[in-house]
Structure formats: C-alpha cells, structure tokens
C-alpha cells in the first residue's frame, strides 16, 4: 500500500464520510493488511496517553 493510499483511507475514516459500518470495517482491514499493523485503528481513533 502506498503512503498516499493509506493517507486517503485514514482521512476518509476520520472524516466520517457517508460510509456504512461495513465499508469502514473494510477500510480498516485494508489498512491492517497494507501497513502490516494489526493495531492501526488504535492509532487513528485513540488519543495518546498524557
């Protein structure tokens, strides 16, 4: 997965565009596979500890 593809998917997820939950799950799965990172959703949706 290219950097641009990953950024595009993350932006779509964060913008909460008109996508179904199933589509959001597919985007997260694509990111997990493409970036080889099973915890990518934690980086997107969870704030770092303060």
mmCIF file with all atom_site columns, N, CA and C in Angstrom, residues 13 16-29 45:
data_model
loop_
_atom_site.group_PDB
_atom_site.id
_atom_site.type_symbol
_atom_site.label_atom_id
_atom_site.label_alt_id
_atom_site.label_comp_id
_atom_site.label_asym_id
_atom_site.label_entity_id
_atom_site.label_seq_id
_atom_site.pdbx_PDB_ins_code
_atom_site.Cartn_x
_atom_site.Cartn_y
_atom_site.Cartn_z
_atom_site.occupancy
_atom_site.B_iso_or_equiv
_atom_site.pdbx_formal_charge
_atom_site.auth_seq_id
_atom_site.auth_comp_id
_atom_site.auth_asym_id
_atom_site.auth_atom_id
_atom_site.pdbx_PDB_model_num
ATOM 1  N N  . UNK A 1 13 ? -11.795 7.702  6.936  1.00 0.00 ? 13 UNK A N  1
ATOM 2  C CA . UNK A 1 13 ? -12.276 7.184  8.214  1.00 0.00 ? 13 UNK A CA 1
ATOM 3  C C  . UNK A 1 13 ? -12.461 8.311  9.226  1.00 0.00 ? 13 UNK A C  1
ATOM 4  N N  . UNK A 1 16 ? -15.475 10.642 8.770  1.00 0.00 ? 16 UNK A N  1
ATOM 5  C CA . UNK A 1 16 ? -16.786 10.006 8.956  1.00 0.00 ? 16 UNK A CA 1
ATOM 6  C C  . UNK A 1 16 ? -17.703 10.314 7.783  1.00 0.00 ? 16 UNK A C  1
ATOM 7  N N  . UNK A 1 17 ? -17.166 10.092 6.597  1.00 0.00 ? 17 UNK A N  1
ATOM 8  C CA . UNK A 1 17 ? -17.954 10.312 5.385  1.00 0.00 ? 17 UNK A CA 1
ATOM 9  C C  . UNK A 1 17 ? -19.168 9.388  5.383  1.00 0.00 ? 17 UNK A C  1
ATOM 10 N N  . UNK A 1 18 ? -19.997 9.573  4.419  1.00 0.00 ? 18 UNK A N  1
ATOM 11 C CA . UNK A 1 18 ? -21.200 8.765  4.291  1.00 0.00 ? 18 UNK A CA 1
ATOM 12 C C  . UNK A 1 18 ? -20.836 7.340  3.890  1.00 0.00 ? 18 UNK A C  1
ATOM 13 N N  . UNK A 1 19 ? -20.276 6.609  4.831  1.00 0.00 ? 19 UNK A N  1
ATOM 14 C CA . UNK A 1 19 ? -19.934 5.213  4.588  1.00 0.00 ? 19 UNK A CA 1
ATOM 15 C C  . UNK A 1 19 ? -20.606 4.355  5.642  1.00 0.00 ? 19 UNK A C  1
ATOM 16 N N  . UNK A 1 20 ? -20.926 3.165  5.243  1.00 0.00 ? 20 UNK A N  1
ATOM 17 C CA . UNK A 1 20 ? -21.561 2.247  6.185  1.00 0.00 ? 20 UNK A CA 1
ATOM 18 C C  . UNK A 1 20 ? -20.504 1.678  7.125  1.00 0.00 ? 20 UNK A C  1
ATOM 19 N N  . UNK A 1 21 ? -20.957 1.064  8.172  1.00 0.00 ? 21 UNK A N  1
ATOM 20 C CA . UNK A 1 21 ? -20.047 0.441  9.119  1.00 0.00 ? 21 UNK A CA 1
ATOM 21 C C  . UNK A 1 21 ? -19.255 -0.670 8.430  1.00 0.00 ? 21 UNK A C  1
ATOM 22 N N  . UNK A 1 22 ? -19.906 -1.382 7.518  1.00 0.00 ? 22 UNK A N  1
ATOM 23 C CA . UNK A 1 22 ? -19.230 -2.449 6.782  1.00 0.00 ? 22 UNK A CA 1
ATOM 24 C C  . UNK A 1 22 ? -18.101 -1.876 5.920  1.00 0.00 ? 22 UNK A C  1
ATOM 25 N N  . UNK A 1 23 ? -18.351 -0.736 5.266  1.00 0.00 ? 23 UNK A N  1
ATOM 26 C CA . UNK A 1 23 ? -17.317 -0.097 4.456  1.00 0.00 ? 23 UNK A CA 1
ATOM 27 C C  . UNK A 1 23 ? -16.152 0.384  5.326  1.00 0.00 ? 23 UNK A C  1
ATOM 28 N N  . UNK A 1 24 ? -16.466 0.913  6.492  1.00 0.00 ? 24 UNK A N  1
ATOM 29 C CA . UNK A 1 24 ? -15.414 1.355  7.409  1.00 0.00 ? 24 UNK A CA 1
ATOM 30 C C  . UNK A 1 24 ? -14.575 0.162  7.864  1.00 0.00 ? 24 UNK A C  1
ATOM 31 N N  . UNK A 1 25 ? -15.228 -0.960 8.144  1.00 0.00 ? 25 UNK A N  1
ATOM 32 C CA . UNK A 1 25 ? -14.507 -2.174 8.527  1.00 0.00 ? 25 UNK A CA 1
ATOM 33 C C  . UNK A 1 25 ? -13.585 -2.629 7.402  1.00 0.00 ? 25 UNK A C  1
ATOM 34 N N  . UNK A 1 26 ? -14.061 -2.543 6.164  1.00 0.00 ? 26 UNK A N  1
ATOM 35 C CA . UNK A 1 26 ? -13.242 -2.929 5.010  1.00 0.00 ? 26 UNK A CA 1
ATOM 36 C C  . UNK A 1 26 ? -12.025 -2.016 4.880  1.00 0.00 ? 26 UNK A C  1
ATOM 37 N N  . UNK A 1 27 ? -12.217 -0.727 5.106  1.00 0.00 ? 27 UNK A N  1
ATOM 38 C CA . UNK A 1 27 ? -11.094 0.210  5.022  1.00 0.00 ? 27 UNK A CA 1
ATOM 39 C C  . UNK A 1 27 ? -10.063 -0.095 6.106  1.00 0.00 ? 27 UNK A C  1
ATOM 40 N N  . UNK A 1 28 ? -10.521 -0.370 7.320  1.00 0.00 ? 28 UNK A N  1
ATOM 41 C CA . UNK A 1 28 ? -9.597  -0.714 8.407  1.00 0.00 ? 28 UNK A CA 1
ATOM 42 C C  . UNK A 1 28 ? -8.844  -2.009 8.107  1.00 0.00 ? 28 UNK A C  1
ATOM 43 N N  . UNK A 1 29 ? -9.544  -2.997 7.571  1.00 0.00 ? 29 UNK A N  1
ATOM 44 C CA . UNK A 1 29 ? -8.889  -4.253 7.211  1.00 0.00 ? 29 UNK A CA 1
ATOM 45 C C  . UNK A 1 29 ? -7.847  -4.034 6.117  1.00 0.00 ? 29 UNK A C  1
ATOM 46 N N  . UNK A 1 45 ? -8.059  6.183  16.177 1.00 0.00 ? 45 UNK A N  1
ATOM 47 C CA . UNK A 1 45 ? -9.205  6.557  16.994 1.00 0.00 ? 45 UNK A CA 1
ATOM 48 C C  . UNK A 1 45 ? -8.927  6.802  18.470 1.00 0.00 ? 45 UNK A C  1
#
